[in-house]
């Protein structure tokens, strides 16, 4: 059994996934302060000799806000149109902040087809590895514009776990609006305890995530545990932590006991 420290200290290739709630204000507009701090911490990781990949959500949310629409788009074409608008805005702002820290970034948009089709899979893998070799931080999102139900990952938690497996990452950090995995719903139970280390994703651990769409699943704990299963099976340790802490990535890497770590299978 490894300690948290070993998993983190040995991590050379790190994938960080940020959710829309971390990147935007409640009205859907971009949270520049957060994005700046994210770019700064990831550039700093890169300067420490780590290989870094960012998986970002936010295209649909940002596109919807740009159009001035108050309700979430529901149909696939509406979401795709919003994503087409939002993805450009998102990349523009990442490019700007990363450039401030002297860091080159690249855009990678994937669908499930790119993982299941052998040729596309190896193309994606080769491109990602070449970018890392050249010292670039790839910024990945689902290609919402062309993805239909059949070829959709559906959520970026799953996408980030699969990207971690494609590049043989050591650590996946999932940032969202929750502190980690609790042994009961912290909103309903004041005594709920945060679980710091999960060595084995047992049925009991899975039950802490709740069912898809259940109250407990809000904030996406269900999809996060699903992602953790994919990650650990591929030898990637995964941490769930709160993206609203300004120094969250720095704190994780310097071994502060925050969030929940799922340890990789050997
Ligand atoms: N690809 C979606 C977007 O950029 C996000 C999916 C998710 O949040 O899991 O809006």
Tab-separated table of C-alpha atoms and ligand atoms in Angstrom, residues 17 19-20 56-61 83 87 90 141-142 144 152 154-157, ligand 1:
chain	number	residue	atom	x	y	z
A	17	UNK	CA	-9.292	18.599	-15.404
A	19	UNK	CA	-15.088	21.878	-14.610
A	20	UNK	CA	-17.276	24.735	-15.803
A	56	UNK	CA	-11.144	21.832	-19.761
A	57	UNK	CA	-14.899	22.118	-19.772
A	58	UNK	CA	-16.703	25.394	-20.197
A	59	UNK	CA	-17.288	25.708	-23.953
A	60	UNK	CA	-21.045	25.285	-23.784
A	61	UNK	CA	-21.417	27.451	-20.650
A	83	UNK	CA	-19.800	25.037	-27.823
A	87	UNK	CA	-14.539	26.942	-27.364
A	90	UNK	CA	-12.031	29.674	-23.943
A	141	UNK	CA	-11.974	19.264	-24.595
A	142	UNK	CA	-14.639	17.080	-26.117
A	144	UNK	CA	-18.907	18.954	-28.858
A	152	UNK	CA	-19.989	11.433	-27.062
A	154	UNK	CA	-20.758	12.895	-22.318
A	155	UNK	CA	-18.668	14.268	-19.516
A	156	UNK	CA	-15.148	15.545	-19.221
A	157	UNK	CA	-14.454	13.434	-16.109
B	1	LIG	N1	-17.457	19.572	-23.195
B	1	LIG	C1	-18.366	20.332	-22.395
B	1	LIG	C2	-18.062	21.839	-22.505
B	1	LIG	O1	-16.953	22.227	-22.824
B	1	LIG	C3	-18.267	19.979	-20.919
B	1	LIG	C4	-18.619	18.604	-20.489
B	1	LIG	C5	-18.460	18.473	-18.951
B	1	LIG	O2	-18.509	19.483	-18.257
B	1	LIG	O3	-18.251	17.372	-18.458
B	1	LIG	O4	-18.924	22.637	-22.234
